[in-house]
GROMACS .gro file of C-alpha atoms in nm:
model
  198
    1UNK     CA    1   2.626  -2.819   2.281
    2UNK     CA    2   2.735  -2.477   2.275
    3UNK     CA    3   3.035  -2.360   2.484
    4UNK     CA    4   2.931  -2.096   2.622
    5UNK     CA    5   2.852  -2.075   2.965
    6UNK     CA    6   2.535  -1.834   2.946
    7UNK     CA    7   2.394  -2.106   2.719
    8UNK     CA    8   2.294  -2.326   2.921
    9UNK     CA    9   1.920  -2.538   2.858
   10UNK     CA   10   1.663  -2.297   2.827
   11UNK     CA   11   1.857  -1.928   2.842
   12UNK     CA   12   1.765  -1.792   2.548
   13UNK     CA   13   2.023  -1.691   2.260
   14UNK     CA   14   1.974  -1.370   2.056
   15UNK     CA   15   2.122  -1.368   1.720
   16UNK     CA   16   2.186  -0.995   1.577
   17UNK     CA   17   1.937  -0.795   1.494
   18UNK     CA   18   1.867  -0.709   1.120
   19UNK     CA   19   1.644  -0.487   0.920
   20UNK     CA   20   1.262  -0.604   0.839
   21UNK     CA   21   1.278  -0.755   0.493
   22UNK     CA   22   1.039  -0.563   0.203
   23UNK     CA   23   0.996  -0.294   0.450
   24UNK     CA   24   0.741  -0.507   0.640
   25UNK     CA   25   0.633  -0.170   0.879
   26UNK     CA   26   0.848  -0.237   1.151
   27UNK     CA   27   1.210  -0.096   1.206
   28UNK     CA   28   1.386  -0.406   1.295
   29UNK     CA   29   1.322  -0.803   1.329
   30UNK     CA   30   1.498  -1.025   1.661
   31UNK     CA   31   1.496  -1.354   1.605
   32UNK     CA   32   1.581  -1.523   1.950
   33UNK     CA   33   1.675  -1.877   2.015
   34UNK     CA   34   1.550  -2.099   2.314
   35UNK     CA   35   1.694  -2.427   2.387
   36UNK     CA   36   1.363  -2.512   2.554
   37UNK     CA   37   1.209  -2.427   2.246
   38UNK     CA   38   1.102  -2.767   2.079
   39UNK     CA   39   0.908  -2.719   1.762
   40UNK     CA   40   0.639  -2.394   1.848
   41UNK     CA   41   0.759  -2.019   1.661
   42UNK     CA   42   0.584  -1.759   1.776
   43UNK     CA   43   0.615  -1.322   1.757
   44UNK     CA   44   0.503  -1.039   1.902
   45UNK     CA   45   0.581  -0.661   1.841
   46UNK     CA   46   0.774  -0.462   2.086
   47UNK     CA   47   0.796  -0.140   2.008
   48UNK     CA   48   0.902  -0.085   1.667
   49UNK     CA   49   1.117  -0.408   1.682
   50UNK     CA   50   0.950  -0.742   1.553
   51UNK     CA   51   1.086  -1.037   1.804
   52UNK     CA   52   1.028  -1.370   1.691
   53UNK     CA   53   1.128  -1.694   1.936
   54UNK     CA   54   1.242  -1.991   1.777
   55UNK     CA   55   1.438  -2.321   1.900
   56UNK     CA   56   1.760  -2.306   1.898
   57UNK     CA   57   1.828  -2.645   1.642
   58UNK     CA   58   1.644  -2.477   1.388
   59UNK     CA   59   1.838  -2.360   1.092
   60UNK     CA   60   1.916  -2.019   0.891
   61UNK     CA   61   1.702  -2.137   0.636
   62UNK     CA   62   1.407  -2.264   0.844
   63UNK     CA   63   1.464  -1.941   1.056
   64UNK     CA   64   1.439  -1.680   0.730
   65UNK     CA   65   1.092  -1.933   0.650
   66UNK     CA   66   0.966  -1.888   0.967
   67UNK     CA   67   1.025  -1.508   1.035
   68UNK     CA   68   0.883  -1.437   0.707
   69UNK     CA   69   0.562  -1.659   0.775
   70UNK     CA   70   0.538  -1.469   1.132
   71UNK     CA   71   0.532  -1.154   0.947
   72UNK     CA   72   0.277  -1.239   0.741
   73UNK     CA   73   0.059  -1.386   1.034
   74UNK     CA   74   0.086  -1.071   1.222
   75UNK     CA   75   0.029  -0.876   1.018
   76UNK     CA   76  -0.329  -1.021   0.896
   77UNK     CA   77  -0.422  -1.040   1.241
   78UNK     CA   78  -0.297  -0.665   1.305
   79UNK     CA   79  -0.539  -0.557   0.974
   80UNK     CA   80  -0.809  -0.717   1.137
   81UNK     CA   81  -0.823  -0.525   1.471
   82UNK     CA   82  -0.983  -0.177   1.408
   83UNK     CA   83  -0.836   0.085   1.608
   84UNK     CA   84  -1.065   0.341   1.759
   85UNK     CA   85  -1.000   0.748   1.743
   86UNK     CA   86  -0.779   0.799   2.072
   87UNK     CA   87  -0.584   0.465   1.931
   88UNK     CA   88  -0.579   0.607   1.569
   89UNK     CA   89  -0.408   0.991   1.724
   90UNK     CA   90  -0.185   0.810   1.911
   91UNK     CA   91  -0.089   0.601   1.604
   92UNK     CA   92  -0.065   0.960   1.408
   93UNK     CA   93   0.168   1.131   1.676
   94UNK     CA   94   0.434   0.812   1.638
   95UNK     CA   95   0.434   0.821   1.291
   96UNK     CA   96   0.479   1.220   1.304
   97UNK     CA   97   0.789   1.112   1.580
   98UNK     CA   98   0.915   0.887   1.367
   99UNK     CA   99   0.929   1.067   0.979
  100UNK     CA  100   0.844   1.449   1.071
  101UNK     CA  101   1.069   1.472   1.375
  102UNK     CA  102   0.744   1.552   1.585
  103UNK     CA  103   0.695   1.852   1.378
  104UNK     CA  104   0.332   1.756   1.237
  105UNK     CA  105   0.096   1.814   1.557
  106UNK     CA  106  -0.246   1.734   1.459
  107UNK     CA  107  -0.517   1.828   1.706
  108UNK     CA  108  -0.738   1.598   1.610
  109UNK     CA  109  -0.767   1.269   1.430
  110UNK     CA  110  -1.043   1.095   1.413
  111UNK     CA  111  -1.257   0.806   1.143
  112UNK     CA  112  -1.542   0.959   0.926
  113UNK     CA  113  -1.837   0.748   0.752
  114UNK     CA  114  -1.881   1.071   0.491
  115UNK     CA  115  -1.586   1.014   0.276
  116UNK     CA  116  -1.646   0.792  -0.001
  117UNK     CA  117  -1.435   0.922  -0.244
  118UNK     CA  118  -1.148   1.000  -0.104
  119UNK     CA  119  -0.887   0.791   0.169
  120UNK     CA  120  -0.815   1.136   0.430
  121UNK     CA  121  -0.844   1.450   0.458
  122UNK     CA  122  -0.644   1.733   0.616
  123UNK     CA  123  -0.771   2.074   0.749
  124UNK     CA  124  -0.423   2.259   0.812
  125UNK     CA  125  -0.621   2.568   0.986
  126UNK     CA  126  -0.769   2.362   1.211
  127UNK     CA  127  -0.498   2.102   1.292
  128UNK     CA  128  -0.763   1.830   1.186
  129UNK     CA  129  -0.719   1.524   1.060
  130UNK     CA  130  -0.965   1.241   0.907
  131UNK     CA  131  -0.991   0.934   0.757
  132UNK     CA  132  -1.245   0.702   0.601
  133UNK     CA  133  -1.378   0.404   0.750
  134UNK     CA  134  -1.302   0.234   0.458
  135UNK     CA  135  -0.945   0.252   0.541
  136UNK     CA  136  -1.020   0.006   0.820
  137UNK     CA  137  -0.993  -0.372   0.785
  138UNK     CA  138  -0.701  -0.271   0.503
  139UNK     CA  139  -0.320  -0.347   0.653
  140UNK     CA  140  -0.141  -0.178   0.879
  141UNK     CA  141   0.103  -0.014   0.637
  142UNK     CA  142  -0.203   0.095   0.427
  143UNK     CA  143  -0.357   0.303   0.714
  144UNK     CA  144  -0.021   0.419   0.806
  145UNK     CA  145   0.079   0.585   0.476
  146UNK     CA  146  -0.307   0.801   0.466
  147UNK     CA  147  -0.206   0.886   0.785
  148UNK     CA  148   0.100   1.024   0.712
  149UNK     CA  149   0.019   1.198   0.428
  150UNK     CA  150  -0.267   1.342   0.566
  151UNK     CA  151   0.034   1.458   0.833
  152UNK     CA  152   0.246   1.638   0.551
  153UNK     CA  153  -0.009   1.899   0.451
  154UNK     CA  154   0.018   2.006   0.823
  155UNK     CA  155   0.385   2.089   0.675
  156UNK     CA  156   0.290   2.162   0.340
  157UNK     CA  157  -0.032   2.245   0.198
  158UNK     CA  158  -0.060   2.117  -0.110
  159UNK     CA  159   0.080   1.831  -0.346
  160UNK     CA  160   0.447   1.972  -0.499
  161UNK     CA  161   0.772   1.863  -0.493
  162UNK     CA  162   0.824   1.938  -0.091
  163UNK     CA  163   0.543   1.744  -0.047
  164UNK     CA  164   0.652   1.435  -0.161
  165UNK     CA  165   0.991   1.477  -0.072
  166UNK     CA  166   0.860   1.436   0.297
  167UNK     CA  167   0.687   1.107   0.201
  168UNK     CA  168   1.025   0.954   0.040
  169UNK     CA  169   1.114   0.874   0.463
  170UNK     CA  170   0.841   0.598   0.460
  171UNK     CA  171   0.941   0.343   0.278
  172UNK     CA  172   0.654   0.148   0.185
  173UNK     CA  173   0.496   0.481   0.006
  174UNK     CA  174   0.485   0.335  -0.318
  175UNK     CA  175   0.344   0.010  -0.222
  176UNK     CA  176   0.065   0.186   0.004
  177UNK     CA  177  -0.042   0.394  -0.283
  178UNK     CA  178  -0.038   0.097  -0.502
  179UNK     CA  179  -0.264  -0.114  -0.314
  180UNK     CA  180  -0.513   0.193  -0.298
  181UNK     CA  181  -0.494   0.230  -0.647
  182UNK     CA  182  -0.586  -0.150  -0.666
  183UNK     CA  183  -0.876  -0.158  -0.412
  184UNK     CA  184  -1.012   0.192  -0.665
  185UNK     CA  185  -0.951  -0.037  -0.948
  186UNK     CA  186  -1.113  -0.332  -0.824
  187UNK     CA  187  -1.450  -0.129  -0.746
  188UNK     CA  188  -1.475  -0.035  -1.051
  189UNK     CA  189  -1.463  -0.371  -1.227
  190UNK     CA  190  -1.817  -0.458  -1.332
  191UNK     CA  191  -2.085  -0.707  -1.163
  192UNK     CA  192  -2.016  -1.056  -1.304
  193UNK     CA  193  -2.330  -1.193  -1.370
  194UNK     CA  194  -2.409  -1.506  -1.206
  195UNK     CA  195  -2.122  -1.468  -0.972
  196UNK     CA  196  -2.198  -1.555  -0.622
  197UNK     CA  197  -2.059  -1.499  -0.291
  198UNK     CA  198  -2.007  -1.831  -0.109
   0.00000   0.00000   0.00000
C-alpha cells in the first residue's frame, strides 16, 4: 500500500504523461491508475490527449501492452464512424490550428462521390475544399493527412519545395501517403479467378 495519503482505495493515480508511440494521431497518451480498478482497461480521447484507465497492480509492461492494444481498438472503431461535412470542416479547421497556425481558412469542406481518381481537391480561389468518399471507412490519420494537404495549397498552390516543407509538421505524412499508395496498388492487382468473397 502506497504511502501517500491522496492514495487512498479508489482515488485514482496519474502516472506522467508521455508522447503517443509511432505517432498514433494524438499528441499525448495518460495512462491513469485506479485502485478500484480490478482487471477492465478501457480509453477514451480527450482532446488531443489519449487517457487510458488501468488498475493500479498492473505492471509497466502489462501497462505499455495494454495502451498499445487501446490504441489500436480506438482507432478501428474511430475509422469506422463516417463523419459528415459540418464534422469533416470542423475536423479541417483543428488540423489548420494545429500545423498552419490557423492560417489555412477554408470556406468550405465538404465529401464528393465524383472523384475517383484522385483523394482531394483544393480550389484556392474559392477557399474550397473536397474529398472523396472513398477516403471514408480508411483511418483516422489517413483522412487527416488529405485533409491537410488539401489545406497547404490554400498556402501554396502547387507541389514545390514550400509545399512539402509545410507537410514535414504532421508526422505521420509518410505513412498516410504510403497506405494510399497501397490501397492504389491493391486496385490494381488483377481478379483472381475463382476467388470468392466469404
Amino acid at each position: 500500500m502506497s504511502a501517500d495519503p491522496l492514495n487512498r482505495a479508489g482515488a485514482p493515480t496519474r502516472t506522467p504523461t508521455y508522447p503517443s508511440p509511432n505517432g498514433s494521431g494524438t499528441s499525448a497518451i495518460e495512462v491513469r491508475r485506479s485502485t478500484r480498478r480490478r482487471r477492465t482497461v478501457s480509453a477514451y480521447r480527450e482532446g488531443d490527449r489519449t487517457v487510458v484507465l488501468i488498475p493500479a497492480r498492473m505492471s509497466e509492461a502489462e501497462e505499455q501492452r495494454w495502451v498499445s492494444v487501446m490504441l489500436d481498438k480506438l482507432a478501428a472503431q474511430e475509422s469506422k464512424r463516417v463523419l459528415g461535412d459540418a464534422e469533416l470542416a470542423e475536423r479541417a479547421q483543428r488540423l489548420s490550428g494545429q500545423y498552419f497556425e490557423g492560417r489555412a481558412r477554408p470556406t468550405s469542406v465538404r465529401w464528393v462521390t465524383n472523384q475517383n481518381t484522385r483523394w482531394g481537391s483544393c480550389t484556392p480561389s474559392e477557399g474550397s475544399i473536397r474529398l472523396s468518399h472513398r477516403l471514408q471507412g480508411m483511418p483516422e490519420y489517413v483522412v487527416d493527412y488529405v485533409l491537410l494537404h488539401e489545406l497547404a495549397h490554400l498556402l501554396v498552390p502547387g507541389h514545390g519545395p514550400r509545399f512539402w516543407l509545410l507537410l514535414e509538421a504532421y508526422p505521420r505524412t509518410e505513412r498516410a501517403r504510403g497506405y494510399l499508395e497501397g490501397v492504389v496498388a491493391a486496385e490494381r492487382l488483377p481478379h483472381v479467378p475463382g476467388a470468392r468473397n466469404e
